XYZ file of N, CA and C in Angstrom:
237
model
N -56.009 11.585 -4.114
C -55.558 10.319 -3.548
C -55.244 10.548 -2.161
N -55.567 9.645 -1.324
C -55.239 9.743 0.120
C -54.416 8.519 0.462
N -53.803 8.550 1.698
C -52.967 7.422 2.112
C -53.187 7.270 3.579
N -52.897 6.113 4.057
C -52.882 5.755 5.446
C -51.714 4.977 5.752
N -50.904 5.400 6.843
C -49.575 4.771 7.182
C -49.760 4.197 8.536
N -49.312 2.959 8.683
C -49.230 2.234 9.919
C -47.786 1.884 10.216
N -47.425 2.062 11.503
C -46.080 1.702 11.886
C -46.082 0.737 13.114
N -45.361 -0.352 12.985
C -45.441 -1.240 14.171
C -43.997 -1.899 14.275
N -43.573 -1.958 15.550
C -42.236 -2.546 15.848
C -42.479 -4.089 15.890
N -41.783 -4.681 15.099
C -41.985 -6.192 14.974
C -41.340 -6.951 16.154
N -41.920 -8.050 16.555
C -41.329 -8.843 17.639
C -40.220 -9.681 17.070
N -39.429 -10.258 18.017
C -38.311 -10.952 17.569
C -38.516 -12.192 16.567
N -39.604 -12.879 16.751
C -39.892 -13.983 15.906
C -40.187 -13.525 14.521
N -40.703 -12.365 14.303
C -41.061 -11.873 12.964
C -39.766 -11.394 12.208
N -38.797 -10.831 12.969
C -37.683 -10.068 12.252
C -36.323 -10.735 12.567
N -36.268 -11.675 13.399
C -35.028 -12.192 13.833
C -34.377 -11.260 14.961
N -33.459 -11.791 15.660
C -32.830 -11.015 16.737
C -31.349 -10.709 16.468
N -30.968 -9.535 16.474
C -29.574 -9.177 16.292
C -29.131 -8.239 17.396
N -27.801 -8.145 17.557
C -27.250 -7.188 18.584
C -26.279 -6.394 17.904
N -26.280 -5.019 18.228
C -25.279 -4.067 17.752
C -24.007 -4.227 18.466
N -23.015 -3.360 18.095
C -21.727 -3.463 18.610
C -21.707 -3.070 20.169
N -22.680 -2.299 20.550
C -22.836 -1.864 21.942
C -23.513 -2.878 22.819
N -23.979 -3.985 22.217
C -24.634 -5.000 22.976
C -26.134 -4.812 23.049
N -26.701 -3.825 22.432
C -28.099 -3.565 22.438
C -28.865 -4.336 21.428
N -30.024 -4.882 21.784
C -30.850 -5.610 20.863
C -31.294 -4.698 19.764
N -31.337 -5.183 18.577
C -31.801 -4.392 17.355
C -33.207 -4.920 17.006
N -34.073 -4.028 16.657
C -35.423 -4.337 16.292
C -35.640 -3.925 14.906
N -36.841 -4.280 14.332
C -37.287 -3.788 12.974
C -38.597 -3.193 13.125
N -38.823 -2.009 12.519
C -40.165 -1.406 12.470
C -40.572 -1.482 11.014
N -41.824 -2.016 10.920
C -42.450 -2.148 9.572
C -43.337 -0.916 9.342
N -43.153 -0.203 8.277
C -44.020 0.934 7.944
C -44.753 0.600 6.661
N -46.081 0.538 6.785
C -46.964 0.151 5.664
C -47.690 1.363 5.311
N -47.703 1.795 4.007
C -48.510 2.929 3.513
C -49.387 2.336 2.391
N -50.671 2.656 2.547
C -51.674 2.243 1.604
C -52.309 3.438 1.044
N -52.213 3.561 -0.338
C -52.765 4.668 -1.060
C -54.189 4.359 -1.591
N -55.074 5.218 -1.439
C -56.461 5.024 -1.888
C -56.894 6.025 -2.978
N -57.638 5.588 -3.885
C -58.244 6.460 -4.917
C -59.770 6.089 -4.800
N -60.414 7.142 -4.509
C -61.921 7.047 -4.299
C -62.303 5.926 -3.313
N -61.540 5.819 -2.175
C -61.801 4.807 -1.246
C -61.410 3.356 -1.574
N -60.841 3.227 -2.728
C -60.312 1.831 -3.102
C -58.771 1.840 -2.958
N -58.270 0.773 -2.288
C -56.788 0.661 -2.188
C -56.233 0.399 -3.561
N -55.233 1.198 -4.063
C -54.630 0.961 -5.283
C -53.107 0.608 -5.228
N -52.504 0.977 -4.106
C -51.026 0.750 -3.989
C -50.729 0.592 -2.591
N -49.774 -0.303 -2.228
C -49.279 -0.612 -0.939
C -47.803 -0.773 -0.888
N -47.136 -0.012 -0.002
C -45.636 0.013 0.039
C -45.291 -0.425 1.439
N -44.259 -1.265 1.565
C -43.679 -1.734 2.888
C -42.253 -1.171 2.975
N -41.873 -0.614 4.078
C -40.588 -0.254 4.422
C -40.185 -0.866 5.677
N -38.916 -1.207 5.866
C -38.468 -1.785 7.017
C -37.250 -0.950 7.563
N -37.361 -0.469 8.839
C -36.388 0.358 9.509
C -35.762 -0.405 10.700
N -34.526 -0.438 10.713
C -33.789 -1.158 11.842
C -33.307 -0.201 12.916
N -33.251 -0.489 14.126
C -32.704 0.311 15.170
C -32.992 -0.275 16.538
N -32.478 0.331 17.590
C -32.777 -0.158 18.920
C -34.261 0.189 19.266
N -34.844 -0.459 20.304
C -36.197 -0.198 20.609
C -36.508 1.243 20.929
N -35.598 1.824 21.655
C -35.779 3.292 21.988
C -35.823 4.129 20.730
N -34.838 3.926 19.823
C -34.740 4.683 18.587
C -36.032 4.603 17.751
N -36.480 3.364 17.707
C -37.725 3.075 16.912
C -38.982 3.687 17.521
N -39.021 3.647 18.820
C -40.227 4.328 19.598
C -40.171 5.847 19.342
N -38.946 6.492 19.354
C -38.957 7.864 19.221
C -39.236 8.203 17.725
N -38.722 7.444 16.774
C -39.007 7.718 15.344
C -40.462 7.563 15.049
N -41.193 6.562 15.703
C -42.660 6.263 15.401
C -43.369 7.481 16.038
N -43.019 7.942 17.247
C -43.717 9.108 17.831
C -43.531 10.414 16.992
N -42.303 10.690 16.476
C -42.192 11.915 15.734
C -42.804 11.787 14.380
N -42.837 10.640 13.720
C -43.451 10.454 12.433
C -44.920 10.691 12.578
N -45.539 10.104 13.694
C -46.997 10.196 13.902
C -47.361 11.596 14.218
N -46.499 12.292 14.990
C -46.757 13.720 15.288
C -46.683 14.574 13.942
N -45.675 14.269 13.147
C -45.598 15.085 11.822
C -46.764 14.828 11.009
N -47.251 13.526 10.906
C -48.410 13.213 10.124
C -49.714 13.893 10.604
N -49.827 13.905 12.019
C -50.989 14.492 12.559
C -51.001 15.961 12.262
N -49.890 16.691 12.442
C -49.824 18.142 12.118
C -50.098 18.418 10.596
N -49.624 17.576 9.775
C -49.849 17.750 8.275
C -51.339 17.531 7.992
N -51.964 16.518 8.521
C -53.343 16.302 8.139
C -54.295 17.262 8.737
N -54.007 17.703 10.004
C -54.878 18.712 10.656
C -54.857 20.050 10.093
N -53.680 20.576 9.774
C -53.437 21.923 9.281
C -53.816 21.952 7.738
N -53.432 20.946 7.001
C -53.523 20.943 5.539
C -52.263 21.341 4.863
N -51.408 22.048 5.591
C -50.064 22.341 5.095
C -48.987 21.848 6.134
N -47.974 21.275 5.691
C -47.028 20.698 6.645
C -46.324 21.827 7.412
N -46.631 21.786 8.779
C -45.997 22.777 9.639
C -45.030 22.009 10.556
N -44.890 20.627 10.336
C -44.141 19.932 11.264
C -42.634 20.046 11.039
N -41.986 20.436 12.015
C -40.495 20.499 11.956
C -40.032 21.229 10.813
């Protein structure tokens, strides 16, 4: 079974706009993972992560780097 994960920081209209106690705008990142069996999608999961824009950009970057290292090497060497 294989999987493909996409991460996107949602715009304000999609997730609403909130402000944390420091006055920073809070955003939502949608993480969608689709699992495939013989090339046919069999399961889809959605996760939503809240944070400031900078926090979400950093998380997206580190998650993509970890996923790249795992798929290229075959064994997880990320972090």
